[in-house]
Short mmCIF file of C-alpha atoms in Angstrom, two decimals:
data_model
loop_
_atom_site.label_atom_id
_atom_site.label_comp_id
_atom_site.label_asym_id
_atom_site.label_seq_id
_atom_site.Cartn_x
_atom_site.Cartn_y
_atom_site.Cartn_z
CA UNK A 1 143.17 -7.80 33.04
CA UNK A 2 141.05 -4.91 34.35
CA UNK A 3 143.88 -2.38 33.31
CA UNK A 4 143.69 -3.74 29.82
CA UNK A 5 139.80 -3.32 29.99
CA UNK A 6 140.24 0.37 30.94
CA UNK A 7 142.74 0.96 28.19
CA UNK A 8 140.62 -0.69 25.50
CA UNK A 9 137.39 0.91 26.71
CA UNK A 10 138.94 4.42 26.68
CA UNK A 11 140.13 3.89 23.16
CA UNK A 12 136.86 2.66 21.89
CA UNK A 13 135.01 5.59 23.51
CA UNK A 14 137.44 8.22 21.77
CA UNK A 15 136.94 6.38 18.47
CA UNK A 16 133.11 6.18 18.64
CA UNK A 17 132.59 10.02 19.63
CA UNK A 18 128.97 10.44 18.60
CA UNK A 19 127.91 7.30 20.72
CA UNK A 20 130.05 8.67 23.70
CA UNK A 21 128.52 12.08 23.35
CA UNK A 22 124.94 10.87 23.24
CA UNK A 23 125.43 8.45 26.16
CA UNK A 24 127.42 11.12 28.39
CA UNK A 25 124.55 13.75 27.63
CA UNK A 26 121.84 11.25 28.66
CA UNK A 27 123.55 10.21 31.95
CA UNK A 28 124.99 13.64 32.99
CA UNK A 29 121.41 15.61 32.11
CA UNK A 30 119.71 12.81 34.15
CA UNK A 31 121.86 13.09 37.05
CA UNK A 32 121.88 16.89 36.89
CA UNK A 33 118.12 17.17 37.03
CA UNK A 34 117.94 14.85 40.05
CA UNK A 35 120.64 16.84 41.95
CA UNK A 36 118.96 20.11 41.36
CA UNK A 37 115.61 18.67 42.31
CA UNK A 38 116.91 17.17 45.44
CA UNK A 39 118.74 20.35 46.37
CA UNK A 40 115.41 22.17 46.21
CA UNK A 41 113.76 19.33 48.26
CA UNK A 42 116.71 19.56 51.02
CA UNK A 43 116.80 23.18 51.15
CA UNK A 44 112.91 23.28 51.67
CA UNK A 45 112.16 20.39 54.18
CA UNK A 46 115.83 19.44 55.30
CA UNK A 47 117.60 20.11 58.70
CA UNK A 48 119.21 23.39 58.29
CA UNK A 49 119.16 26.75 60.11
CA UNK A 50 116.89 28.14 61.34
CA UNK A 51 115.24 24.47 61.41
CA UNK A 52 118.12 22.71 62.75
CA UNK A 53 115.90 20.78 65.17
CA UNK A 54 113.38 19.93 62.76
CA UNK A 55 113.24 16.22 63.79
CA UNK A 56 111.74 17.69 67.03
CA UNK A 57 109.47 20.64 65.42
CA UNK A 58 105.90 19.95 64.63
CA UNK A 59 103.56 22.33 63.28
CA UNK A 60 99.87 22.96 62.97
CA UNK A 61 99.27 24.67 59.77
CA UNK A 62 96.87 22.84 57.41
CA UNK A 63 93.16 22.06 58.43
CA UNK A 64 90.05 20.92 56.84
CA UNK A 65 86.63 22.29 58.29
CA UNK A 66 83.34 21.03 56.80
CA UNK A 67 79.75 22.48 57.26
CA UNK A 68 76.50 20.29 57.75
CA UNK A 69 75.42 21.44 54.13
CA UNK A 70 78.63 19.73 52.69
CA UNK A 71 80.72 22.84 52.40
CA UNK A 72 84.24 22.74 53.36
CA UNK A 73 87.26 25.10 54.04
CA UNK A 74 90.81 23.84 53.60
CA UNK A 75 94.23 25.34 54.26
CA UNK A 76 96.05 27.37 56.77
CA UNK A 77 92.77 28.91 57.92
CA UNK A 78 92.46 28.57 61.55
CA UNK A 79 92.52 31.53 63.86
CA UNK A 80 95.16 32.64 66.62
CA UNK A 81 92.02 31.83 69.17
CA UNK A 82 92.03 28.35 67.94
CA UNK A 83 95.85 27.79 68.03
CA UNK A 84 95.97 29.48 71.38
CA UNK A 85 93.27 27.29 72.94
CA UNK A 86 93.93 23.91 71.46
CA UNK A 87 97.69 24.06 70.68
CA UNK A 88 99.45 26.30 73.27
CA UNK A 89 97.57 24.41 76.08
CA UNK A 90 99.33 21.25 75.19
CA UNK A 91 101.36 19.78 78.20
CA UNK A 92 103.75 17.54 76.64
CA UNK A 93 105.80 19.76 74.24
CA UNK A 94 108.77 21.67 75.66
CA UNK A 95 107.68 24.86 74.06
CA UNK A 96 104.74 26.25 71.57
CA UNK A 97 104.94 29.34 69.42
CA UNK A 98 102.15 30.93 67.44
CA UNK A 99 102.84 33.05 64.64
CA UNK A 100 101.35 34.82 61.63
CA UNK A 101 102.34 34.05 58.10
CA UNK A 102 104.48 36.81 56.67
CA UNK A 103 102.86 39.66 54.67
CA UNK A 104 104.54 42.30 52.55
CA UNK A 105 104.92 45.95 53.80
CA UNK A 106 105.83 48.74 51.85
CA UNK A 107 108.09 51.57 53.39
CA UNK A 108 110.14 54.49 52.29
CA UNK A 109 113.38 55.91 53.68
CA UNK A 110 115.41 58.87 52.15
CA UNK A 111 113.13 58.78 49.06
CA UNK A 112 113.78 55.06 48.44
CA UNK A 113 111.13 52.37 48.46
CA UNK A 114 111.38 49.21 50.25
CA UNK A 115 109.23 46.04 50.43
CA UNK A 116 109.87 43.86 53.31
CA UNK A 117 108.20 40.64 54.63
CA UNK A 118 106.74 41.32 58.17
CA UNK A 119 105.77 38.54 60.55
CA UNK A 120 103.99 38.77 63.98
CA UNK A 121 105.27 36.19 66.56
CA UNK A 122 106.02 35.66 70.12
CA UNK A 123 108.78 35.12 72.52
CA UNK A 124 108.95 31.18 72.23
CA UNK A 125 109.63 31.73 68.41
CA UNK A 126 113.26 32.31 69.17
CA UNK A 127 113.49 29.31 71.48
CA UNK A 128 112.33 26.88 68.93
CA UNK A 129 113.91 28.18 65.61
CA UNK A 130 117.61 28.51 65.68
CA UNK A 131 118.34 31.89 64.18
CA UNK A 132 122.08 33.05 63.87
CA UNK A 133 121.95 36.39 65.54
CA UNK A 134 124.53 38.84 64.08
CA UNK A 135 123.56 41.64 66.38
CA UNK A 136 121.51 41.84 69.50
CA UNK A 137 118.84 39.37 70.46
CA UNK A 138 115.29 38.23 70.05
CA UNK A 139 112.20 39.66 71.90
CA UNK A 140 111.09 38.13 75.06
CA UNK A 141 107.68 36.94 76.23
CA UNK A 142 107.47 39.95 78.51
CA UNK A 143 108.04 42.19 75.34
CA UNK A 144 104.92 40.35 73.77
CA UNK A 145 102.88 40.77 76.81
CA UNK A 146 103.51 44.56 77.15
CA UNK A 147 103.14 45.07 73.23
CA UNK A 148 106.80 46.62 73.08
CA UNK A 149 107.36 48.08 69.69
CA UNK A 150 110.47 46.29 69.10
CA UNK A 151 111.59 44.35 66.08
CA UNK A 152 114.22 41.84 64.77
CA UNK A 153 115.45 42.25 61.18
CA UNK A 154 117.51 40.51 58.84
CA UNK A 155 120.98 41.10 57.50
CA UNK A 156 119.51 42.09 54.22
CA UNK A 157 117.05 44.71 55.79
CA UNK A 158 120.21 46.24 57.57
CA UNK A 159 121.82 46.46 54.45
CA UNK A 160 119.28 48.16 52.46
CA UNK A 161 117.62 50.21 55.24
CA UNK A 162 120.58 51.11 57.49
CA UNK A 163 123.08 50.81 54.65
CA UNK A 164 124.87 48.09 56.33
CA UNK A 165 125.51 49.97 59.52
CA UNK A 166 124.86 48.63 63.03
CA UNK A 167 121.09 48.57 63.33
CA UNK A 168 120.56 47.87 67.11
CA UNK A 169 118.93 50.72 68.84
CA UNK A 170 117.90 52.24 65.71
CA UNK A 171 114.22 52.60 64.42
CA UNK A 172 112.72 51.24 61.38
CA UNK A 173 109.30 52.63 60.06
CA UNK A 174 106.79 50.14 58.77
CA UNK A 175 103.73 51.39 57.38
CA UNK A 176 102.24 53.99 60.24
CA UNK A 177 104.42 51.98 62.87
CA UNK A 178 107.94 52.69 64.12
CA UNK A 179 109.66 49.80 65.81
CA UNK A 180 113.01 49.85 67.70
CA UNK A 181 115.56 47.20 66.46
CA UNK A 182 116.89 44.83 68.93
CA UNK A 183 118.33 42.16 66.90
CA UNK A 184 119.71 41.30 63.44
CA UNK A 185 119.63 37.69 62.31
CA UNK A 186 121.20 35.94 59.25
CA UNK A 187 118.87 35.90 56.12
CA UNK A 188 116.22 33.10 55.85
CA UNK A 189 115.26 31.64 52.39
CA UNK A 190 111.54 32.00 51.26
CA UNK A 191 111.33 28.32 50.89
CA UNK A 192 111.52 27.94 54.56
CA UNK A 193 107.97 29.46 54.70
CA UNK A 194 107.15 29.01 58.45
CA UNK A 195 110.20 31.02 60.01
CA UNK A 196 110.76 33.12 56.93
CA UNK A 197 110.25 37.05 57.17
CA UNK A 198 112.41 40.04 56.75
CA UNK A 199 111.23 41.72 60.01
CA UNK A 200 109.69 40.16 63.15
CA UNK A 201 107.70 42.07 65.76
CA UNK A 202 105.44 40.98 68.83
CA UNK A 203 102.20 39.43 67.78
CA UNK A 204 100.31 41.84 70.20
CA UNK A 205 101.12 44.64 67.90
CA UNK A 206 98.93 43.22 65.45
CA UNK A 207 95.70 45.17 64.80
CA UNK A 208 93.63 42.11 64.59
CA UNK A 209 91.38 40.88 67.50
CA UNK A 210 93.37 37.76 68.32
CA UNK A 211 91.13 36.30 71.18
CA UNK A 212 87.93 36.66 69.05
CA UNK A 213 86.18 33.30 69.77
CA UNK A 214 86.16 31.79 66.28
CA UNK A 215 87.65 28.84 64.66
CA UNK A 216 88.42 30.25 61.17
CA UNK A 217 90.26 33.61 60.76
CA UNK A 218 89.49 36.44 58.50
CA UNK A 219 92.97 37.75 58.75
CA UNK A 220 95.44 37.49 55.98
CA UNK A 221 97.63 35.60 55.57
CA UNK A 222 96.84 33.83 58.72
CA UNK A 223 98.32 31.95 61.60
CA UNK A 224 100.34 28.69 62.49
CA UNK A 225 101.81 27.05 65.53
CA UNK A 226 105.07 25.49 65.83
CA UNK A 227 105.56 22.82 68.72
CA UNK A 228 108.92 21.71 70.00
CA UNK A 229 109.15 18.25 71.45
CA UNK A 230 111.50 17.39 74.32
CA UNK A 231 112.68 14.43 72.33
CA UNK A 232 111.74 12.56 69.37
CA UNK A 233 110.26 9.81 71.50
CA UNK A 234 107.56 12.43 72.68
CA UNK A 235 106.30 12.91 69.29
CA UNK A 236 103.62 10.26 69.27
CA UNK A 237 102.40 11.50 72.78
CA UNK A 238 102.21 15.13 71.61
CA UNK A 239 100.21 14.00 68.51
CA UNK A 240 97.81 11.96 70.49
CA UNK A 241 97.28 14.76 73.02
CA UNK A 242 96.42 17.13 70.15
CA UNK A 243 93.97 14.51 68.69
CA UNK A 244 92.30 14.69 72.05
CA UNK A 245 91.96 18.46 72.05
CA UNK A 246 90.80 18.40 68.50
CA UNK A 247 87.91 15.90 69.45
CA UNK A 248 86.73 18.63 72.11
CA UNK A 249 86.70 21.60 69.75
CA UNK A 250 83.67 23.86 70.44
CA UNK A 251 82.50 25.34 67.19
CA UNK A 252 81.73 28.86 68.28
CA UNK A 253 81.34 30.12 64.69
CA UNK A 254 77.81 28.34 64.43
CA UNK A 255 78.83 27.41 60.96
CA UNK A 256 81.26 24.54 60.85
CA UNK A 257 80.51 21.12 62.52
CA UNK A 258 83.83 18.84 61.92
CA UNK A 259 87.74 19.60 61.74
CA UNK A 260 90.49 17.44 60.58
CA UNK A 261 94.36 18.28 60.95
CA UNK A 262 97.12 17.78 63.21
CA UNK A 263 100.41 18.80 64.63
CA UNK A 264 102.91 17.03 62.42
CA UNK A 265 106.15 17.41 60.77
CA UNK A 266 106.18 19.85 57.97
CA UNK A 267 106.90 16.89 55.56
CA UNK A 268 103.81 15.36 56.62
CA UNK A 269 101.66 18.31 55.98
CA UNK A 270 103.00 18.59 52.45
CA UNK A 271 101.94 14.80 52.14
CA UNK A 272 98.47 15.87 53.29
CA UNK A 273 98.34 18.61 50.54
CA UNK A 274 99.73 16.48 47.70
CA UNK A 275 98.06 13.12 48.56
CA UNK A 276 94.62 14.48 49.44
CA UNK A 277 94.54 12.73 52.74
CA UNK A 278 93.03 14.86 55.55
CA UNK A 279 92.49 12.26 58.37
CA UNK A 280 96.14 11.06 58.46
CA UNK A 281 99.35 12.40 56.59
CA UNK A 282 100.40 9.90 53.97
CA UNK A 283 104.17 10.51 53.86
CA UNK A 284 105.15 6.96 52.94
CA UNK A 285 102.76 7.22 49.87
CA UNK A 286 104.19 10.56 48.88
CA UNK A 287 107.83 9.23 49.25
CA UNK A 288 106.72 6.10 47.11
CA UNK A 289 105.37 8.31 44.48
CA UNK A 290 108.66 10.33 44.35
CA UNK A 291 110.85 7.29 44.33
CA UNK A 292 108.69 5.77 41.27
CA UNK A 293 109.12 9.07 39.53
CA UNK A 294 112.97 9.05 40.09
CA UNK A 295 113.12 5.51 38.82
CA UNK A 296 110.95 6.20 35.98
CA UNK A 297 113.13 9.13 35.25
CA UNK A 298 116.42 7.04 35.38
CA UNK A 299 114.78 3.83 33.37
CA UNK A 300 113.84 5.90 30.36
CA UNK A 301 117.56 6.91 29.46
CA UNK A 302 118.70 3.41 30.46
CA UNK A 303 116.43 1.75 27.81
CA UNK A 304 117.71 4.30 25.30
CA UNK A 305 121.25 3.39 26.21
CA UNK A 306 120.50 -0.24 25.74
CA UNK A 307 119.28 0.23 22.05
CA UNK A 308 122.42 2.35 21.49
CA UNK A 309 124.31 -0.28 22.83
CA UNK A 310 122.87 -2.86 20.65
CA UNK A 311 123.35 -0.84 17.72
CA UNK A 312 127.04 -0.41 18.71
CA UNK A 313 127.44 -3.99 18.89
CA UNK A 314 126.18 -4.53 15.51
CA UNK A 315 128.65 -1.94 14.03
CA UNK A 316 131.51 -3.66 15.97
CA UNK A 317 130.65 -7.18 14.93
CA UNK A 318 133.68 -7.59 12.62
CA UNK A 319 135.79 -6.51 15.63
CA UNK A 320 134.22 -8.83 17.95
CA UNK A 321 134.43 -11.65 15.12
CA UNK A 322 138.30 -11.17 14.84
CA UNK A 323 138.86 -11.15 18.52
CA UNK A 324 136.91 -14.26 19.12
CA UNK A 325 138.66 -15.88 16.16
CA UNK A 326 141.92 -15.01 17.96
CA UNK A 327 140.83 -16.70 21.20
CA UNK A 328 139.15 -14.06 23.02
CA UNK A 329 136.46 -15.67 25.30
CA UNK A 330 132.86 -14.47 25.58
CA UNK A 331 133.52 -13.66 29.28
CA UNK A 332 136.45 -11.39 28.33
CA UNK A 333 134.21 -9.47 25.84
CA UNK A 334 131.37 -9.18 28.17
CA UNK A 335 133.60 -7.81 30.79
CA UNK A 336 135.13 -5.21 28.49
CA UNK A 337 131.67 -4.06 27.31
CA UNK A 338 130.33 -3.64 30.72
CA UNK A 339 133.65 -1.78 31.94
CA UNK A 340 133.00 0.66 29.14
CA UNK A 341 129.44 1.30 30.21
CA UNK A 342 130.41 1.84 33.63
CA UNK A 343 133.09 4.08 32.56
CA UNK A 344 130.79 6.40 30.43
CA UNK A 345 128.37 6.39 33.59
CA UNK A 346 131.17 7.63 36.01
CA UNK A 347 132.15 10.22 33.48
CA UNK A 348 128.67 11.33 33.11
CA UNK A 349 128.41 11.68 36.99
CA UNK A 350 131.64 13.92 37.08
CA UNK A 351 130.04 16.18 34.41
CA UNK A 352 126.91 16.45 36.01
CA UNK A 353 128.48 17.61 39.25
CA UNK A 354 130.15 20.39 37.57
CA UNK A 355 126.97 21.28 35.71
CA UNK A 356 125.09 21.13 38.86
CA UNK A 357 127.31 23.39 40.66
CA UNK A 358 127.18 26.05 37.91
CA UNK A 359 123.32 25.51 37.69
CA UNK A 360 123.08 25.82 41.41
CA UNK A 361 125.13 29.06 41.63
CA UNK A 362 123.27 30.72 38.69
CA UNK A 363 119.76 29.94 40.55
CA UNK A 364 121.28 31.46 43.96
CA UNK A 365 122.48 34.64 42.23
CA UNK A 366 119.24 35.16 40.29
CA UNK A 367 117.25 36.48 42.94
CA UNK A 368 114.17 34.60 41.93
CA UNK A 369 113.72 33.18 45.24
CA UNK A 370 114.60 35.68 48.23
CA UNK A 371 117.64 34.47 50.13
CA UNK A 372 117.85 31.20 48.51
CA UNK A 373 121.06 29.07 48.94
CA UNK A 374 121.01 25.82 47.17
CA UNK A 375 123.96 23.55 47.89
CA UNK A 376 125.32 20.23 46.48
CA UNK A 377 123.47 17.34 48.51
CA UNK A 378 126.51 14.87 48.31
CA UNK A 379 124.48 12.33 50.09
CA UNK A 380 121.98 12.23 47.27
CA UNK A 381 124.51 12.50 44.72
CA UNK A 382 126.31 9.41 45.86
CA UNK A 383 123.23 7.41 45.92
CA UNK A 384 122.22 8.69 42.57
CA UNK A 385 125.67 7.80 41.34
CA UNK A 386 125.27 4.18 42.72
CA UNK A 387 121.88 3.99 41.02
CA UNK A 388 123.34 5.34 37.72
CA UNK A 389 126.30 2.77 37.89
CA UNK A 390 123.87 -0.11 38.49
CA UNK A 391 121.61 1.04 35.37
CA UNK A 392 125.06 1.59 33.40
CA UNK A 393 125.83 -2.21 34.39
CA UNK A 394 122.21 -3.21 33.56
CA UNK A 395 122.20 -1.50 30.24
CA UNK A 396 125.33 -3.33 29.28
CA UNK A 397 124.29 -6.86 30.28
CA UNK A 398 121.85 -7.56 27.76
CA UNK A 399 123.87 -6.06 24.82
CA UNK A 400 127.02 -7.91 26.28
CA UNK A 401 124.96 -11.20 26.32
CA UNK A 402 123.78 -10.59 22.86
CA UNK A 403 127.62 -9.88 21.71
CA UNK A 404 128.77 -13.17 23.37
CA UNK A 405 126.14 -15.00 21.15
CA UNK A 406 127.87 -13.92 18.02
CA UNK A 407 129.60 -16.57 16.14
CA UNK A 408 132.95 -15.51 14.89
CA UNK A 409 132.72 -17.51 11.49
CA UNK A 410 129.27 -16.02 10.60
CA UNK A 411 130.23 -12.56 11.48
CA UNK A 412 133.45 -12.69 9.51
CA UNK A 413 131.24 -13.79 6.59
CA UNK A 414 128.97 -10.83 7.10
CA UNK A 415 126.03 -12.98 8.49
CA UNK A 416 123.71 -12.22 11.44
#
C-alpha cells in the first residue's frame, strides 16, 4: 500500500511541475535560512576551539554603572583594576584571566603593509582557552610578571609576515615594539570575540596604568575577565561569590554610585544586551523569542502551502471523483495526499542541505569575517527536518480532509 502511495505521489509531483517547484522552493529556502542562521549562532556561542570548555567558562564583560544624577554607562567599560580586585580575587574558580579586547595595529615589513589584531593578556589565558599550538607554546605568568617582550601569533600571521616559515625565535615588529615569537596557534574566528586576536602579548607590556584605582577605564578597547570553573556544579557558587564582591565595590572615581553585572556564560551576556535586563540575565526569554521567530518563519510557508494544496485539490477534483466512484476510500485518498506532502518536504530538505553547503562555503571563502569557518550543524538540521515534516503533515491534513468530503457524483457533474 505505502509503495503504491509513493509511486502515485511521484507521478503526480512530476505532472504538476509548477506546484512542485513552488512547494520545493518555499520548503528548501526556509530550511536553508534556518541552517545558515544556526551555523552562525553555533559558531559564535557553541562549544568549539578555543572555547571547548565553554560549559565551564564564565566571563565578566558587560556592566552598567549609574550616577546619582541618573546618568549611566553601559558596556565593556570596567577597568583592569576593577577586574583584578573583584574578579581575580575569587576563590572558587580554578583559574581567572584578564585580557584586553583586541585592537588593530599596522606594521610594515619589506615594504608590505600588515594590519594585525593585538591582544594583551596574562599567562592564565592559555590555561582557560584551548588553543591548538602549531609551534612553540604560550607565555607564562612569569613572562607576564617580568614584562618579557614575547608574543604568540596565528598561522595567518606566520604565513603573511614570515612567509609561512618557522616563526618561533623570530621577531615581529608591531608599531614601535619588537616581540620575540614563542608560539604559533591555529587561526581564531572574529566571531569568537573574547579569545580572538592575531597576536597576543603579556598585558604588562601595555602602556596603560593598569592599577590606577578607578572603576571605569579610559582605555580603548577595554578589558574583560574569563573564569574557569572546576566543574559545572561550581558555577552557582562562583556567581554568588562575585555578587558578594560586587556589593562591596568601592567607587573610587567619586562619580558612580551603583553597578550591575555578573560573571556569566557568554550567552547570558548576550541575553542581557538584547533583552535589556541588567540585574539578571534573561537567557530563557531570549531563547523563547528566537524559538517564536523560528516558528513564525516556518508557519508562514506552511500557510502558503495549505492554500496551494487546497487549490490543487480543486484542480484534481475530477480525478478524485473518478477514484472514489471506483471504490477508493476517503482514508486511502487522505493517506496518499499526506504522503505527497511529506515527500515534497523531504525533497526540499535534501535540496536545502546542498544549497547550505554551497552558501556556507561561499561565506567562508569570502573573507568578510576573518578566519570564519561555518559548518553544517547536523543536529539543528535534523530537528529542522522533523519540524518541516511535521508542518508538511500539518499542511496536508486540512486539504486532505476537505478532499475526503468531496462527493463523487457532484464532482463528476462539475458541482462543488
